[in-house]
Structure formats: structure tokens, C-alpha cells
Short mmCIF file of C-alpha atoms in Angstrom, two decimals:
data_model
loop_
_atom_site.label_atom_id
_atom_site.label_comp_id
_atom_site.label_asym_id
_atom_site.label_seq_id
_atom_site.Cartn_x
_atom_site.Cartn_y
_atom_site.Cartn_z
CA MET A 521 0.00 0.00 0.00
CA LYS A 522 2.83 2.42 0.88
CA PHE A 523 4.45 1.63 -2.47
CA LEU A 524 1.20 2.39 -4.33
CA ILE A 525 0.74 5.68 -2.46
CA SER A 526 4.33 6.65 -3.32
CA ILE A 527 3.74 5.92 -7.01
CA LEU A 528 0.54 7.98 -7.03
CA LEU A 529 2.28 10.85 -5.23
CA LEU A 530 5.14 10.83 -7.72
CA ALA A 531 2.67 10.78 -10.60
CA THR A 532 0.84 13.77 -9.10
CA ILE A 533 4.09 15.70 -8.64
CA SER A 534 5.18 14.82 -12.17
CA PHE A 535 1.86 16.02 -13.60
CA ALA A 536 2.06 19.28 -11.64
CA ASN A 537 5.59 19.88 -12.92
CA GLU A 538 4.45 19.27 -16.49
CA MET A 539 1.91 22.09 -16.12
CA LEU A 540 4.42 24.72 -15.04
CA ALA A 541 5.87 27.43 -17.25
CA PRO A 542 9.61 27.24 -18.04
CA LYS A 543 11.80 28.75 -15.34
CA ASP A 544 13.46 31.27 -17.64
CA TYR A 545 12.27 33.56 -20.42
CA PRO A 546 14.08 33.48 -23.76
CA THR A 547 16.69 36.19 -24.21
CA GLY A 548 16.75 39.10 -26.63
CA GLU A 549 13.84 40.10 -28.83
CA VAL A 550 12.17 36.70 -28.50
CA GLY A 551 12.06 37.10 -24.74
CA LYS A 552 10.61 40.60 -25.10
CA LEU A 553 7.87 39.24 -27.36
CA VAL A 554 7.03 36.44 -24.90
CA LYS A 555 6.75 38.98 -22.07
CA LEU A 556 4.57 41.20 -24.25
CA GLY A 557 2.30 38.23 -24.93
CA GLU A 558 2.09 37.54 -21.21
CA ASP A 559 1.08 41.14 -20.59
CA ILE A 560 -1.62 40.93 -23.27
CA VAL A 561 -3.18 37.68 -21.98
CA ASN A 562 -3.37 39.23 -18.51
CA ASN A 563 -4.88 42.55 -19.67
CA THR A 564 -6.53 41.78 -23.00
CA ASP A 565 -9.44 44.22 -22.75
CA THR A 566 -7.25 47.16 -21.69
CA HIS A 567 -3.91 46.53 -23.41
CA PRO A 568 -3.14 49.16 -26.08
CA LEU A 569 -2.51 46.49 -28.74
CA THR A 570 -5.74 44.55 -28.20
CA LYS A 571 -8.34 46.72 -26.46
CA ASN A 572 -9.86 47.87 -29.77
CA PHE A 573 -10.41 44.22 -30.76
CA VAL A 574 -12.26 43.32 -27.56
CA GLY A 575 -15.99 43.96 -27.12
CA ASN A 576 -16.51 42.90 -23.50
CA LYS A 577 -14.81 42.77 -20.10
CA LEU A 578 -12.93 39.49 -20.46
CA GLN A 579 -9.25 38.72 -20.73
CA CYS A 580 -7.52 35.58 -22.02
CA LYS A 581 -6.90 34.64 -18.37
CA SER A 582 -10.67 34.51 -17.78
CA CYS A 583 -10.74 31.05 -19.39
CA HIS A 584 -7.06 30.07 -19.49
CA LEU A 585 -6.54 29.99 -15.76
CA LYS A 586 -3.36 30.52 -13.80
CA GLY A 587 -1.57 27.58 -12.23
CA PRO A 588 0.50 27.42 -9.03
CA ASP A 589 3.29 29.36 -10.78
CA GLY A 590 0.95 32.32 -11.39
CA LYS A 591 1.24 32.11 -15.17
CA VAL A 592 -1.82 32.39 -17.37
CA GLY A 593 -2.59 29.07 -19.05
CA THR A 594 -0.84 26.73 -16.61
CA GLY A 595 -3.95 25.71 -14.69
CA GLU A 596 -4.44 21.95 -14.50
CA GLY A 597 -7.98 21.92 -15.88
CA ILE A 598 -9.28 22.08 -19.43
CA SER A 599 -7.95 25.13 -21.32
CA SER A 600 -4.36 24.79 -20.14
CA TRP A 601 -1.96 26.16 -22.76
CA VAL A 602 0.95 23.98 -21.70
CA GLY A 603 1.99 21.91 -24.73
CA THR A 604 -0.58 23.54 -26.99
CA ALA A 605 1.81 25.02 -29.55
CA ALA A 606 3.29 21.58 -30.24
CA GLN A 607 -0.11 20.34 -31.53
CA PHE A 608 -0.36 22.84 -34.39
CA PRO A 609 -1.14 22.94 -37.27
CA ALA A 610 -4.34 21.18 -36.14
CA TRP A 611 -7.69 20.29 -37.63
CA SER A 612 -10.67 22.48 -36.68
CA LYS A 613 -14.14 21.05 -37.20
CA ARG A 614 -15.64 24.51 -36.69
CA GLU A 615 -13.59 26.19 -39.43
CA LYS A 616 -13.33 22.99 -41.52
CA THR A 617 -9.67 23.75 -42.21
CA VAL A 618 -6.28 22.97 -40.72
CA GLN A 619 -5.54 25.90 -38.41
CA SER A 620 -2.38 27.58 -37.19
CA LEU A 621 -1.89 28.49 -33.54
CA GLN A 622 -2.50 32.14 -34.42
CA ASP A 623 -5.70 31.27 -36.28
CA ARG A 624 -6.93 29.60 -33.12
CA SER A 625 -6.11 32.42 -30.70
CA ASN A 626 -7.19 35.19 -33.07
CA ASN A 627 -10.61 33.57 -33.50
CA CYS A 628 -11.15 33.86 -29.74
CA PHE A 629 -11.32 37.62 -30.18
CA MET A 630 -14.41 37.20 -32.37
CA ARG A 631 -16.16 34.84 -29.97
CA SER A 632 -15.01 34.78 -26.36
CA MET A 633 -13.97 38.45 -26.52
CA ASN A 634 -17.08 39.46 -28.53
CA GLY A 635 -14.85 41.62 -30.71
CA LYS A 636 -12.92 41.59 -33.98
CA ARG A 637 -10.45 39.00 -35.23
CA LEU A 638 -6.81 40.03 -34.82
CA ILE A 639 -4.69 40.44 -37.94
CA VAL A 640 -2.63 37.24 -38.10
CA ASP A 641 0.80 38.85 -38.52
CA SER A 642 0.18 41.78 -36.14
CA LYS A 643 2.45 42.31 -33.15
CA ALA A 644 -0.33 41.31 -30.73
CA SER A 645 -1.03 38.08 -32.60
CA MET A 646 2.68 37.21 -32.73
CA ALA A 647 3.11 38.01 -29.04
CA ILE A 648 0.24 35.80 -27.87
CA ALA A 649 1.56 32.95 -30.01
CA ALA A 650 5.06 33.49 -28.61
CA TYR A 651 3.80 33.25 -25.03
CA ILE A 652 1.83 30.05 -25.70
CA THR A 653 4.82 28.57 -27.53
CA TRP A 654 7.05 29.37 -24.56
CA LEU A 655 4.67 27.42 -22.32
CA SER A 656 5.03 24.50 -24.75
CA GLU A 657 8.83 24.27 -24.71
CA GLY A 658 10.03 20.69 -24.45
CA THR A 659 6.76 19.17 -25.64
CA PRO A 660 7.24 16.74 -28.56
CA ILE A 661 5.64 18.00 -31.76
CA LYS A 662 2.57 15.98 -32.69
CA MET A 663 0.07 17.73 -34.95
CA ASN A 664 -3.49 17.12 -33.75
CA GLU A 665 -5.81 15.43 -36.24
CA LYS A 666 -8.78 15.52 -33.83
CA GLY A 667 -8.99 19.19 -32.92
CA PRO A 668 -7.08 22.37 -32.02
CA TRP A 669 -6.17 21.30 -28.48
CA SER A 670 -3.11 20.25 -26.51
CA THR A 671 -2.58 16.59 -25.69
CA HIS A 672 -3.74 17.35 -22.14
CA ASN A 673 -6.99 18.96 -23.30
CA THR A 674 -7.62 16.32 -25.98
CA LYS A 675 -7.73 13.68 -23.24
CA LEU A 676 -10.36 15.65 -21.29
CA TYR A 677 -12.37 17.92 -23.55
CA PRO A 678 -14.01 15.84 -26.35
CA LYS A 679 -15.02 13.09 -23.93
CA GLY A 680 -16.48 15.66 -21.54
CA VAL A 681 -18.43 17.39 -24.32
CA LYS A 682 -19.96 14.09 -25.46
CA HIS A 683 -20.85 13.19 -21.88
CA PHE A 684 -22.59 16.48 -21.12
CA LYS A 685 -24.37 16.67 -24.47
CA ALA A 686 -26.32 13.54 -23.49
CA ILE A 687 -27.23 15.11 -20.13
CA GLN A 688 -28.19 18.52 -21.53
CA LYS A 689 -30.49 17.06 -24.19
CA LYS A 690 -32.74 15.88 -21.32
CA ALA A 691 -32.87 19.29 -19.60
CA THR A 692 -36.20 20.65 -18.29
CA HIS A 693 -37.43 23.71 -16.44
CA LYS A 694 -36.65 21.90 -13.18
CA ASN A 695 -33.01 21.69 -14.22
CA TYR A 696 -33.02 25.43 -14.92
CA LEU A 697 -34.35 26.14 -11.43
CA ALA A 698 -31.82 23.75 -9.91
CA GLY A 699 -29.07 25.52 -11.84
CA LYS A 700 -30.25 28.88 -10.54
CA ASP A 701 -29.93 27.50 -7.02
CA VAL A 702 -26.43 26.10 -7.68
CA TYR A 703 -25.37 29.45 -9.12
CA ALA A 704 -26.62 31.35 -6.06
CA LYS A 705 -24.82 29.01 -3.67
CA LYS A 706 -21.60 28.25 -5.55
CA CYS A 707 -20.98 30.98 -8.13
CA ALA A 708 -22.60 34.31 -7.27
CA SER A 709 -20.09 35.22 -4.56
CA CYS A 710 -17.44 35.60 -7.28
CA HIS A 711 -19.40 36.27 -10.47
CA GLY A 712 -22.20 38.41 -9.05
CA GLN A 713 -25.91 37.82 -8.49
CA ASN A 714 -26.64 38.95 -12.04
CA GLY A 715 -23.54 37.50 -13.72
CA GLU A 716 -21.87 40.91 -13.79
CA GLY A 717 -18.56 39.78 -12.30
CA ILE A 718 -16.95 41.03 -9.09
CA ALA A 719 -13.47 42.61 -8.89
CA VAL A 720 -11.02 40.26 -10.65
CA PHE A 721 -13.67 37.58 -11.26
CA PRO A 722 -15.07 37.75 -14.81
CA PRO A 723 -18.66 38.51 -15.84
CA LEU A 724 -20.70 35.65 -17.27
CA TRP A 725 -23.59 37.38 -19.06
CA GLY A 726 -25.54 40.61 -19.46
CA LYS A 727 -24.74 44.27 -20.07
CA ASP A 728 -23.24 47.09 -18.02
CA ALA A 729 -25.05 50.31 -17.09
CA ASN A 730 -24.16 51.78 -20.49
CA GLY A 731 -25.61 48.86 -22.42
CA ASN A 732 -22.27 47.28 -23.31
CA TRP A 733 -22.00 43.50 -23.35
CA LEU A 734 -19.96 42.11 -20.47
CA SER A 735 -19.11 38.55 -21.46
CA TYR A 736 -18.68 36.03 -24.29
CA ASN A 737 -21.12 35.96 -27.20
CA THR A 738 -23.20 33.08 -28.57
CA GLY A 739 -20.46 31.98 -30.96
CA ALA A 740 -18.02 31.19 -28.16
CA GLY A 741 -17.40 27.63 -27.04
CA MET A 742 -18.48 28.65 -23.54
CA SER A 743 -21.94 29.57 -24.88
CA LYS A 744 -22.57 25.94 -25.87
CA LEU A 745 -24.21 23.91 -23.12
CA ASP A 746 -22.08 20.78 -23.60
CA LYS A 747 -18.75 22.53 -24.11
CA ALA A 748 -19.21 24.94 -21.22
CA ALA A 749 -20.18 22.11 -18.88
CA SER A 750 -17.01 20.21 -19.73
CA TRP A 751 -14.95 23.32 -18.90
CA VAL A 752 -16.86 24.12 -15.70
CA ARG A 753 -16.57 20.59 -14.32
CA SER A 754 -12.81 20.76 -14.81
CA ASN A 755 -12.22 24.23 -13.39
CA MET A 756 -15.00 25.48 -11.11
CA PRO A 757 -15.52 26.55 -8.39
CA LEU A 758 -12.07 28.09 -8.62
CA GLY A 759 -9.52 25.78 -7.03
CA GLN A 760 -12.21 23.13 -6.51
CA GLY A 761 -12.63 21.69 -10.00
CA GLY A 762 -14.44 18.35 -9.91
CA SER A 763 -16.25 19.11 -6.65
CA LEU A 764 -19.66 19.60 -8.28
CA SER A 765 -21.67 16.61 -9.45
CA ASP A 766 -22.19 16.23 -13.21
CA GLN A 767 -25.85 17.14 -12.82
CA GLU A 768 -25.01 20.26 -10.79
CA VAL A 769 -22.58 21.30 -13.52
CA ALA A 770 -25.11 20.67 -16.29
CA ASP A 771 -27.81 22.57 -14.41
CA VAL A 772 -25.75 25.63 -13.55
CA VAL A 773 -24.49 25.89 -17.14
CA LEU A 774 -28.07 25.58 -18.38
CA PHE A 775 -29.05 28.52 -16.15
CA MET A 776 -25.96 30.57 -17.02
CA ASN A 777 -26.24 30.18 -20.79
CA ALA A 778 -29.98 30.84 -20.83
CA GLN A 779 -29.24 34.45 -19.85
CA GLU A 780 -28.92 37.39 -22.21
CA ARG A 781 -25.72 37.66 -24.23
CA ALA A 782 -24.58 39.09 -27.56
CA PRO A 783 -25.62 37.23 -30.72
CA PHE A 784 -22.83 36.10 -33.03
CA ASP A 785 -22.54 36.98 -36.71
CA LEU A 786 -19.24 35.87 -38.23
CA GLN A 787 -19.22 38.44 -41.00
CA LYS A 788 -19.59 41.31 -38.50
CA ALA A 789 -16.63 39.98 -36.49
CA LEU A 790 -14.20 40.09 -39.42
CA LEU A 791 -12.25 43.19 -40.39
CA PRO A 792 -12.47 44.34 -44.02
CA LYS A 793 -10.50 41.93 -46.22
CA GLU A 794 -8.00 44.57 -47.31
CA GLU A 795 -7.12 45.15 -43.65
CA MET A 796 -7.47 41.62 -42.25
CA GLY A 797 -5.88 39.68 -45.10
CA TYR A 798 -6.64 36.03 -45.73
CA TYR A 799 -9.14 34.35 -43.39
CA ASN A 800 -8.22 30.67 -43.05
CA SER A 801 -11.66 29.10 -42.87
CA ALA A 802 -14.01 27.20 -45.16
CA VAL A 803 -16.95 28.55 -43.14
CA LEU A 804 -17.74 32.14 -44.11
CA GLU A 805 -21.33 32.43 -42.86
CA GLU A 806 -22.19 31.62 -39.24
CA LYS A 807 -24.79 33.04 -36.86
CA HIS A 808 -25.86 32.06 -33.35
CA THR A 809 -28.27 33.30 -30.69
CA VAL A 810 -29.08 32.02 -27.21
CA GLU A 811 -32.22 30.46 -28.70
CA SER A 812 -30.36 28.71 -31.52
CA ASN A 813 -27.74 27.31 -29.16
CA PHE A 814 -30.51 25.67 -27.13
CA LYS A 815 -32.33 24.53 -30.25
CA SER A 816 -29.18 22.75 -31.48
CA LEU A 817 -29.68 20.31 -28.59
CA GLY A 818 -33.43 20.03 -29.14
CA LEU A 819 -34.30 22.46 -26.31
CA ASP A 820 -36.83 25.30 -26.32
CA LEU A 821 -35.32 28.26 -24.48
CA GLN A 822 -38.58 29.74 -23.26
CA GLN A 823 -39.90 26.39 -22.05
CA ILE A 824 -36.64 25.79 -20.19
CA LYS A 825 -36.82 29.22 -18.51
CA THR A 826 -40.53 29.44 -17.77
CA GLY A 827 -41.84 25.88 -17.85
CA LYS A 828 -44.45 26.96 -20.40
#
């Protein structure tokens, strides 16, 4: 028994070490670019190079959580960036093309940031890619044929999405009410009673006093009931990922994503072609609303919210 405990402890320590950022930054201009990228992922909505491309109050760190080393993207749950750069180019089912690392991160600005897609060879785009690549140093290169995720996230994310899709398809008004209760007890102390966010904790839905959207739009992965549930189970409550039951996770995500958020229209999220350059996607028309996201799983939004 002692031997088994020792093996498990060593495995845990090894895993934790794998999720840490390198001890040292690169030198010279490469190091400066990595540090710039780190600054941007910490302050995405206010940084001079990215603030005009962001349409809400989120930062990259809102989803790509910090690990024990304090670095964005080294959290142990789904959405860790450690090893991610070594998986690209990677297939994207959403875009129906093989994507670069910069394609992947720039598209987050359209969806999770509710803004405009970064220009692929801009300084901000290069800097974010440099930071993620730094976190991936030492990871063997293995392009991902399944999706644009690291090896770590590939082991967790697709399986979690499939699992929660089956649960969410059975959702009812009772699940919505249960999710409202879970939110009040487990989430509101950080994210606010009305999803507005509190201090450093990000907003989850709604608008500010000036009518500006606070959180991700309906084209973001987090707006999808199955994808968001997979992320929440892995990461929330903060520092207690895995502490909620699967049904609690499904219910609270049902409640959260039934709330008001910005609709997504791909064409409105792209800069003019002469400014943006080539857009690496076979999908050029895409629209989503809260209603359509629910409908994609066979759910009626109003019935879920009101029971009628």
C-alpha cells in the first residue's frame, strides 16, 4: 500500500511539474515578445494592442486559468496552454480547415472576446503565439488530427463534451431552477448575483449600465451547453474543480447560458478583407443566438426558462 501511495504521489508531482511554465524567459527580442504576450493575456481588454479588438470585459486569463506558478494558461484543468503550440497545425471542425496556432487564438477575439479578429501577422497576434509557444517548450511536436487542443486537453475535452451533451439534451425547467440554485450558492459570490462579475472575477452574461456586453457571445465555445459544462466541471468553483456533481454542472451551465448575451454573426466579427488579409476558414457564414444554441440540442429556451 505504501508503495502504491508513493507511485501515485510521484505521478501527481510529475503532472504538476508538467503544467508549469519554463523557469526562464528566452533572451533578446524573442524574450521581449514572450513577455509582451504575457502582458496581453493578462490585460486583453485594456492593453493598447488589443483593447480595440475586444468587445466585453474578459481577458484571455478569464478562461485560461493561472496555475501554481501564477502564469496564465498553466492551470491543471481544461484550457491549459501547456503543450498547446506543439499540436499545431491542427484540424478544426468549426472552421473545416487545418488551423495555425495564431488562427486559433485570433478567432477567440471574435467569440469569447465578442470583438474583432486580430490580424494574423500583427504584433499582438505574434506576441500571444510566442507566449503560448514558450509554455510549450520541451513538448514533442505531434500535430493534432482531432482538434485544435493540446494533448492534455484532448484527453479531457471531447469526452467531456460528449458526456454532457447527453445530459443537456434531457434538460427541463426543473433543471433550470436547480441551476439557478447552484449558481446562487456556488458561483454568485465571485461572479455576481446577475452574472456581472466582481473585482477580478469575470462577468458571465448581461450588459453594463451603459448597455455594453460584459461577457462572451453566442459563438463562443463557452456559450454551448455541452462545451461549457465540460470546462466548468474541470475548473470550477475556482480551485475546486471536480467538486460539483455532473448534474449540478449541467444545471448551472443551463441557467448561465440561458441568460442574455450578444448574438454572433461571423461576417460582422471580421475586419475588411483589405485590412485583415486572408481568413483561413471554409466557413464564411455563421450566426448564433441564445435560442439557436438551445435549439441545437433540441431544447426550447422559453420552455426551459418558464416551464411553459
